[in-house]
PDB file of C-alpha atoms in Angstrom:
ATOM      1  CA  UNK A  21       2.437   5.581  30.535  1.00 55.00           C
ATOM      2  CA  UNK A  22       3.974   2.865  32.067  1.00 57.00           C
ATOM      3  CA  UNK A  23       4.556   0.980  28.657  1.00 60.00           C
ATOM      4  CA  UNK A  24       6.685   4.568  27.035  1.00 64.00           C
ATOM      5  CA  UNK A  25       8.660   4.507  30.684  1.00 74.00           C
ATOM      6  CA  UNK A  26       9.778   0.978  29.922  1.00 79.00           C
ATOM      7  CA  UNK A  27      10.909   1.833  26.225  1.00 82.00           C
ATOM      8  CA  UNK A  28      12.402   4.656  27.324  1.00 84.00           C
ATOM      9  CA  UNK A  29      14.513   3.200  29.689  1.00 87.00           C
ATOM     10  CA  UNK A  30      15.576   1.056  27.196  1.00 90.00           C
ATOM     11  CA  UNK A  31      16.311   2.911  24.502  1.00 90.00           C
ATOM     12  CA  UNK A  32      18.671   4.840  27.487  1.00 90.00           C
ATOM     13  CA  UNK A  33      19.973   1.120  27.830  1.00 92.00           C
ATOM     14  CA  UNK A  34      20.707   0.562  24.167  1.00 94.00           C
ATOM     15  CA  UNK A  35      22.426   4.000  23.899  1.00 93.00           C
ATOM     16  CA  UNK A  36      24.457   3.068  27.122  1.00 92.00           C
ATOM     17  CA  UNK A  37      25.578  -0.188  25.762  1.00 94.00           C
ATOM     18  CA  UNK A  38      26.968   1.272  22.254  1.00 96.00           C
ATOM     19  CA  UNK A  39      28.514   4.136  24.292  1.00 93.00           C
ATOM     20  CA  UNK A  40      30.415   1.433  26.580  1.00 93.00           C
ATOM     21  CA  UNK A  41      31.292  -0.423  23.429  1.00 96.00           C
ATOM     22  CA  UNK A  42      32.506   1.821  21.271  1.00 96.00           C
ATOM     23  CA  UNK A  43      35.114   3.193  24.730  1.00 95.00           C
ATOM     24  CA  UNK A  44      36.242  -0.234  25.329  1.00 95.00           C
ATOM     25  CA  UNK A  45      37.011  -1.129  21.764  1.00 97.00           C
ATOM     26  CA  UNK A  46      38.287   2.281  21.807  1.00 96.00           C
ATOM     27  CA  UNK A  47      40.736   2.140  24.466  1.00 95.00           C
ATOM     28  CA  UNK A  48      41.841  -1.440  23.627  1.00 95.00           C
ATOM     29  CA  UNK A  49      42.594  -0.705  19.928  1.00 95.00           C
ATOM     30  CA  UNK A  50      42.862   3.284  18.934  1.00 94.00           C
ATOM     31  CA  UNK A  51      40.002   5.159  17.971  1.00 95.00           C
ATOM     32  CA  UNK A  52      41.575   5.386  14.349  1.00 94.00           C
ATOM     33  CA  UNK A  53      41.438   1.783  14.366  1.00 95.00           C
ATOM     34  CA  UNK A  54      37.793   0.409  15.375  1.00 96.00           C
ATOM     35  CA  UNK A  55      34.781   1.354  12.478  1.00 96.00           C
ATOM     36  CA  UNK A  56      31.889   2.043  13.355  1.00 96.00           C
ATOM     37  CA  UNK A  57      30.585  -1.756  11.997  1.00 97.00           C
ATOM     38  CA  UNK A  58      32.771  -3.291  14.623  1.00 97.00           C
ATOM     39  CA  UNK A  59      30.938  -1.377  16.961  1.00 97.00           C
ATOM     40  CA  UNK A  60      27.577  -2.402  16.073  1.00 97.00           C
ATOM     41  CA  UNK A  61      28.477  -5.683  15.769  1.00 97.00           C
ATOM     42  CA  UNK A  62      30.262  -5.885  19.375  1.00 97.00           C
ATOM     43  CA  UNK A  63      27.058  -4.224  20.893  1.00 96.00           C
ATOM     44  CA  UNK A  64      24.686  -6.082  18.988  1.00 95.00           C
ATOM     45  CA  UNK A  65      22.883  -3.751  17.176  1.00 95.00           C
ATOM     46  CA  UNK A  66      22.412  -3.043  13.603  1.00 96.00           C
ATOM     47  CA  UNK A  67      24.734  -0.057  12.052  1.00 95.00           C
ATOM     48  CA  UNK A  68      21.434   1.802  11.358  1.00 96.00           C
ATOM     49  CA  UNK A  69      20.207   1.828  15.214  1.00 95.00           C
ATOM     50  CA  UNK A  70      23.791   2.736  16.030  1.00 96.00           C
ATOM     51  CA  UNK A  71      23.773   5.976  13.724  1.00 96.00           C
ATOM     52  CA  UNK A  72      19.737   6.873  15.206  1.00 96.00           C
ATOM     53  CA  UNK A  73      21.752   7.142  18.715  1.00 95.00           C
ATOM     54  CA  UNK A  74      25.178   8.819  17.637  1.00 96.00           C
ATOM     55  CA  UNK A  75      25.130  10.655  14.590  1.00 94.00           C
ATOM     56  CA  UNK A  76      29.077  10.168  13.930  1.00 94.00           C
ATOM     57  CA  UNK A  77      31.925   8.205  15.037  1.00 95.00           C
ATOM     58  CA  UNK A  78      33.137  10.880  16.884  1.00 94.00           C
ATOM     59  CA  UNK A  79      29.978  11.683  18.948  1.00 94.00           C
ATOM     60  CA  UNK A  80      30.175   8.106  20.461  1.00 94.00           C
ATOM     61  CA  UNK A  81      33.036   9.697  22.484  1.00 93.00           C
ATOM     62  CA  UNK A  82      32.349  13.315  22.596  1.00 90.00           C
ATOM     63  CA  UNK A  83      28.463  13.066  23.350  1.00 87.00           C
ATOM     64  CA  UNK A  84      29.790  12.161  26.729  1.00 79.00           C
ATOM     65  CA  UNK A  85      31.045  15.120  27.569  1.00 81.00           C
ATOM     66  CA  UNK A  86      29.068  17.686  26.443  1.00 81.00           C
ATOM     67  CA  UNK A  87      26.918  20.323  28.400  1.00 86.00           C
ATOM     68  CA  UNK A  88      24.263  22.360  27.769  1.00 91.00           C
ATOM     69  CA  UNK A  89      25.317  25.753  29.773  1.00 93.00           C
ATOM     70  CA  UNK A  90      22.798  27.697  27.660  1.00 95.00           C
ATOM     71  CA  UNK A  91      19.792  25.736  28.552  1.00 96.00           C
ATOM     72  CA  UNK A  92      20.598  25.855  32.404  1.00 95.00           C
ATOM     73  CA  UNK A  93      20.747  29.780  31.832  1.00 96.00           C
ATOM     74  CA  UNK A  94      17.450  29.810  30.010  1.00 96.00           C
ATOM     75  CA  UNK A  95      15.542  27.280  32.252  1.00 95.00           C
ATOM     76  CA  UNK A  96      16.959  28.660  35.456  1.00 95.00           C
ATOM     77  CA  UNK A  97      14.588  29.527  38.168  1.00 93.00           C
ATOM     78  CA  UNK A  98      12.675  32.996  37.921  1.00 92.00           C
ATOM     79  CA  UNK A  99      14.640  35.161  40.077  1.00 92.00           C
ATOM     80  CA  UNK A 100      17.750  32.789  40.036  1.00 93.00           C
ATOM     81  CA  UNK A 101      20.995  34.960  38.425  1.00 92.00           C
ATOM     82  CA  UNK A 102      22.611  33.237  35.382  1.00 93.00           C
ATOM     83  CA  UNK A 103      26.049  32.700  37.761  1.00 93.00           C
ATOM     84  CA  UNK A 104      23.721  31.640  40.593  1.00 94.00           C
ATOM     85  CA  UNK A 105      22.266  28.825  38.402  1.00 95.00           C
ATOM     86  CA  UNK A 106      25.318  27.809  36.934  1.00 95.00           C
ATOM     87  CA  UNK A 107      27.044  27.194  40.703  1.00 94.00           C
ATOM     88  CA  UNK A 108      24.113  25.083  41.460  1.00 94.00           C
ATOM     89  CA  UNK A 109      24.634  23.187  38.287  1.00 93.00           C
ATOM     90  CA  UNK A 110      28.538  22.613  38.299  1.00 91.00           C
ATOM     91  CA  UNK A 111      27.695  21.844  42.283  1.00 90.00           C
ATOM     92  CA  UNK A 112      25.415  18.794  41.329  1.00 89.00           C
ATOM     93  CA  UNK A 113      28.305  17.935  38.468  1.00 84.00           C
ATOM     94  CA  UNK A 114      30.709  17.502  41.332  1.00 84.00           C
ATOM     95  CA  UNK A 115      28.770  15.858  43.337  1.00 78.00           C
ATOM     96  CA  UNK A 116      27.718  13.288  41.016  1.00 73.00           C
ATOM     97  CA  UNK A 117      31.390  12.427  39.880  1.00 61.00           C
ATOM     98  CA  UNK A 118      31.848   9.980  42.636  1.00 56.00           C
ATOM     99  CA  UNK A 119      29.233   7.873  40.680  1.00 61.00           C
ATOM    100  CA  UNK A 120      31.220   7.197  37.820  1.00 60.00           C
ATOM    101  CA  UNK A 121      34.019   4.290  37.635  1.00 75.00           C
ATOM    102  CA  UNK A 122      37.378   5.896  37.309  1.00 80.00           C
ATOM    103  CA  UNK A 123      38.212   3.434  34.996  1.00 84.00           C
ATOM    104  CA  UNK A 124      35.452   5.045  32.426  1.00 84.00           C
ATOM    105  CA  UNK A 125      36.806   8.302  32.951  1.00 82.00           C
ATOM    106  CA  UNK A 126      40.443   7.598  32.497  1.00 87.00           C
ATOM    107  CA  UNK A 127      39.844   5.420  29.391  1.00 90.00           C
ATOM    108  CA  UNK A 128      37.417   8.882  27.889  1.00 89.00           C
ATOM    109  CA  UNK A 129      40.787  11.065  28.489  1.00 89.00           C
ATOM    110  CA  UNK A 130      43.052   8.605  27.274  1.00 91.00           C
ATOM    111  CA  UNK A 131      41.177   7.701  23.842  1.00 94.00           C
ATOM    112  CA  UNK A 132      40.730  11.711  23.098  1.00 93.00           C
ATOM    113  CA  UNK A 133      43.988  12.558  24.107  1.00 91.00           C
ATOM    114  CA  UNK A 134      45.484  10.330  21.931  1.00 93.00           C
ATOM    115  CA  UNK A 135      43.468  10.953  18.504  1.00 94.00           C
ATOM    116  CA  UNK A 136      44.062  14.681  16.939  1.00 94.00           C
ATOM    117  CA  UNK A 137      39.876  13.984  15.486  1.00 92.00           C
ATOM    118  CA  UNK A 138      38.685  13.699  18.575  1.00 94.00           C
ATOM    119  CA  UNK A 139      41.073  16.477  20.078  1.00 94.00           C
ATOM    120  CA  UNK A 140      38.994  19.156  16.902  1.00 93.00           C
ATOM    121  CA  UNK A 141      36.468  18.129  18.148  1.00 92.00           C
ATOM    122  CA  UNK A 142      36.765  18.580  21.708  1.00 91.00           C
ATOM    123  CA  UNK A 143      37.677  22.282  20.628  1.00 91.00           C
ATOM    124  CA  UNK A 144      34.707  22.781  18.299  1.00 91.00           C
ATOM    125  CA  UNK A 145      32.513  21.527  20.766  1.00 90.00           C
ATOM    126  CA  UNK A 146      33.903  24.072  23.899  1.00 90.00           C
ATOM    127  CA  UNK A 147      33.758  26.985  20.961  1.00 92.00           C
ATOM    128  CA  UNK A 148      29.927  25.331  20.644  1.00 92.00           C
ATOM    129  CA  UNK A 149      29.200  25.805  23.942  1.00 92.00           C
ATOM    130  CA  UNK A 150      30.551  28.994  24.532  1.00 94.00           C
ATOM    131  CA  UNK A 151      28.606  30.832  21.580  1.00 95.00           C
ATOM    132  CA  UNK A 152      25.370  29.013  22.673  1.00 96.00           C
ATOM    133  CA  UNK A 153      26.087  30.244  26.755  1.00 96.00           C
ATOM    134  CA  UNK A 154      26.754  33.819  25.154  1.00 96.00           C
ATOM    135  CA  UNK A 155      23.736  34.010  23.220  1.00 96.00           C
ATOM    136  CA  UNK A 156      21.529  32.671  26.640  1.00 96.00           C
ATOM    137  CA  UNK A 157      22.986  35.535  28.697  1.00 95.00           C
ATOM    138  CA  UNK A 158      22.438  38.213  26.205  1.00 94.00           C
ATOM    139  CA  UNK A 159      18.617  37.269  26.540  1.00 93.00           C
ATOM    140  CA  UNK A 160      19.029  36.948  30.090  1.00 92.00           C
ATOM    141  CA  UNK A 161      20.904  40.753  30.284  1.00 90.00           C
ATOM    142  CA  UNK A 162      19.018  42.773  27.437  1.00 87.00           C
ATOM    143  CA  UNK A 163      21.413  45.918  26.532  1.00 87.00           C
ATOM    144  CA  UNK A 164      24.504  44.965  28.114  1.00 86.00           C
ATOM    145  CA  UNK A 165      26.696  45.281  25.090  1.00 91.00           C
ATOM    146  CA  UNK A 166      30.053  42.683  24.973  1.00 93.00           C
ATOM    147  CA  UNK A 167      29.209  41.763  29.021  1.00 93.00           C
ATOM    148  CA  UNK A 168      27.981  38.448  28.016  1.00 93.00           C
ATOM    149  CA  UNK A 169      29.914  37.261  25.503  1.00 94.00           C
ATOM    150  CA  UNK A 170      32.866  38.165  27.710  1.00 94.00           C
ATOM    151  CA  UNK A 171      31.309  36.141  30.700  1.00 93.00           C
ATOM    152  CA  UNK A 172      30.352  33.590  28.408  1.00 95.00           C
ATOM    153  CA  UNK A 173      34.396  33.208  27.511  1.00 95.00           C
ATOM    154  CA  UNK A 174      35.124  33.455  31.346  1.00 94.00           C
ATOM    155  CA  UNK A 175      32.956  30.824  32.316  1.00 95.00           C
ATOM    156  CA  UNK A 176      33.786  28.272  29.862  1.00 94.00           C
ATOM    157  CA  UNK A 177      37.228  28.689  30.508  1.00 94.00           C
ATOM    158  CA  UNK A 178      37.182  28.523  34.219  1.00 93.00           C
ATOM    159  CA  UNK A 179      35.132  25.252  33.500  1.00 92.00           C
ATOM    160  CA  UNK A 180      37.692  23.317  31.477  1.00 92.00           C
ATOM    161  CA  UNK A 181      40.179  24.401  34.038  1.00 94.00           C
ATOM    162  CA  UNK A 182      38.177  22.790  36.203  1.00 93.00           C
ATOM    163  CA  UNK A 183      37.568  19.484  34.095  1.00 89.00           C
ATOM    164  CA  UNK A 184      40.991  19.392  33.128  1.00 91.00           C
ATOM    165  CA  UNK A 185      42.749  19.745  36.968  1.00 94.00           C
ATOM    166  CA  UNK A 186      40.138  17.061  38.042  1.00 91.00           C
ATOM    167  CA  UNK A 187      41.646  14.376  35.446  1.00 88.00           C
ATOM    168  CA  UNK A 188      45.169  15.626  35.944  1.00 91.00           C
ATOM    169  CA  UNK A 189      44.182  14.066  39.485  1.00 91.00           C
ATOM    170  CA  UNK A 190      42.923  11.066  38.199  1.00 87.00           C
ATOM    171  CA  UNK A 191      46.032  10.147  36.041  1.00 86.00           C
ATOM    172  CA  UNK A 192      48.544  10.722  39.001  1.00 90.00           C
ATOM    173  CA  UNK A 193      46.730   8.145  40.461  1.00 88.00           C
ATOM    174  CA  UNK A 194      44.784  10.436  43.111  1.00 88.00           C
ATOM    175  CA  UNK A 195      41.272   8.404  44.366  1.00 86.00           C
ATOM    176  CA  UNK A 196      38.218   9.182  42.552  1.00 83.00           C
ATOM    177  CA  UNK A 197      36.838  10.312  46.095  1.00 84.00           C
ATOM    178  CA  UNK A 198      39.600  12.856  46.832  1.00 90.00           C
ATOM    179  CA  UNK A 199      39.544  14.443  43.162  1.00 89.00           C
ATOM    180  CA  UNK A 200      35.893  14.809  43.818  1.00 88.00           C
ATOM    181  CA  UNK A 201      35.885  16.463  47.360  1.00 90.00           C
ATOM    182  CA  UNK A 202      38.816  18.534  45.685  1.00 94.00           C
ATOM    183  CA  UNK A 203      36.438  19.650  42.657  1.00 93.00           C
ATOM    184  CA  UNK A 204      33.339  20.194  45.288  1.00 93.00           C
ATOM    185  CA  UNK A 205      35.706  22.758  46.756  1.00 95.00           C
ATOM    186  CA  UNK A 206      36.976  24.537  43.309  1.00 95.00           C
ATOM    187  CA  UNK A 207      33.763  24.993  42.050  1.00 95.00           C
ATOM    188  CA  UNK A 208      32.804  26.946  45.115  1.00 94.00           C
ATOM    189  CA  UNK A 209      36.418  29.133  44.973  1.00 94.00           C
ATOM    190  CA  UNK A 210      35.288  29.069  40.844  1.00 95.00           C
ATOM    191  CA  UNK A 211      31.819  30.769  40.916  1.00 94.00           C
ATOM    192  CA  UNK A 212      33.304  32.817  44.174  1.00 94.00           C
ATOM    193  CA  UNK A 213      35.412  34.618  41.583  1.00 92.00           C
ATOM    194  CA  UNK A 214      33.682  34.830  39.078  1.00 92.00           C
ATOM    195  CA  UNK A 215      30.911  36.568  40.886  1.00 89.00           C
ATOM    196  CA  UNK A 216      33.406  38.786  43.274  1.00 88.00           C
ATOM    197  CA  UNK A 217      36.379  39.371  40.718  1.00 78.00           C
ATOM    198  CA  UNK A 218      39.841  38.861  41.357  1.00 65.00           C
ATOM    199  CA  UNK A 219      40.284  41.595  43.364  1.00 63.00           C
ATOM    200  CA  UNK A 220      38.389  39.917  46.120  1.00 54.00           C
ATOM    201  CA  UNK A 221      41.071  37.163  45.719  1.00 53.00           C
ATOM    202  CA  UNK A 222      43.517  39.566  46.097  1.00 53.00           C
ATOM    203  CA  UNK A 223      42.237  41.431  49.088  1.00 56.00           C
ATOM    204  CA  UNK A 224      42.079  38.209  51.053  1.00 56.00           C
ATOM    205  CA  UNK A 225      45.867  38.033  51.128  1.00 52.00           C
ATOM    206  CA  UNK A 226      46.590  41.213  52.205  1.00 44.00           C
TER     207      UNK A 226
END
């Protein structure tokens, strides 16, 4: 046991390595303009081992940000309400940002903002996730006709509003701590409507 702990945690290693690599020669150069040779060489591993980690020279960037909302609908605790579980997970997301350098984050924006590949592919992967999320809450609500697919299309794009006001922050220069407290707060005021509507919103105006 203690021997497959210690090759997992470095295969996790390896993977982490390329993944830095391939952002930093990224960022320095244009994604356009690094192969995917250059990275193997720079992280010192063979093109082969590269390709068993990321399938494509895309998913060295975009395997970053992806998120499984399906599987924290389907392995959600018995009892627990597919919104319910997907609070608690966007609440550990937030909380967990403060972790990560702001330097890593800025240079992930920057590098797919700036290449129209990467940009397709941010969009197939969000259409992706959305189908998959659908599909998990029409198990989870047998018989409830377009509800899911339409909460499924809420969700995901209440998330990216999310995601994208929290690097919005980042790039005016707002601190990595703030942005976080900030998204702690919006994922609350998120979930809050999408469980209550808008017309609890509304009433609390009045």
């Amino acid at each position: 046991m203690m021997m497959a702990g210690l090759r997992e945690r470095k295969k996790e290693q390896t993977r982490q390595r390329i993944a830095e690599t391939a952002l930093r020669l990224f960022a320095e150069h244009g994604y356009d303009a690094v192969t995917v040779n250059e990275i193997a060489e720079a992280a010192g591993v063979a093109k082969v081992t590269l390709f068993s980690y990321f399938p494509s020279k895309e998913s060295l960037v975009l395997d970053q940000i992806k998120d499984d909302y399906a599987a924290v609908v389907r392995n959600r605790p018995e009892g627990m309400p597919p919104l319910g579980a997907l609070r608690e997970h966007f609440r550990g997301i937030a909380r967990r940002g403060v972790e990560a350098p702001v330097e890593t984050l800025l240079a992930r924006v920057q590098v797919i903002a700036s290449s129209p590949a990467l940009l397709s592919g941010v969009s197939q992967t969000n259409m992706s996730e959305r189908e998959e999320l659908a599909a998990a809450l029409e198990a989870a609500m047998p018989d409830a006709g377009v509800v899911p697919r339409l909460m499924a299309a809420q969700i995901t794009a209440v998330i990216t509003t999310l995601q994208e006001t929290f690097f919005q922050r980042l790039v005016k220069g707002e601190s990595l701590e703030k942005a976080v407290r900030l998204l702690e707060d919006e994922v609350e005021l998120a979930f809050d409507l999408l469980e209550r509507g808008l017309s609890w919103q509304e009433g609390t105006d009045s």
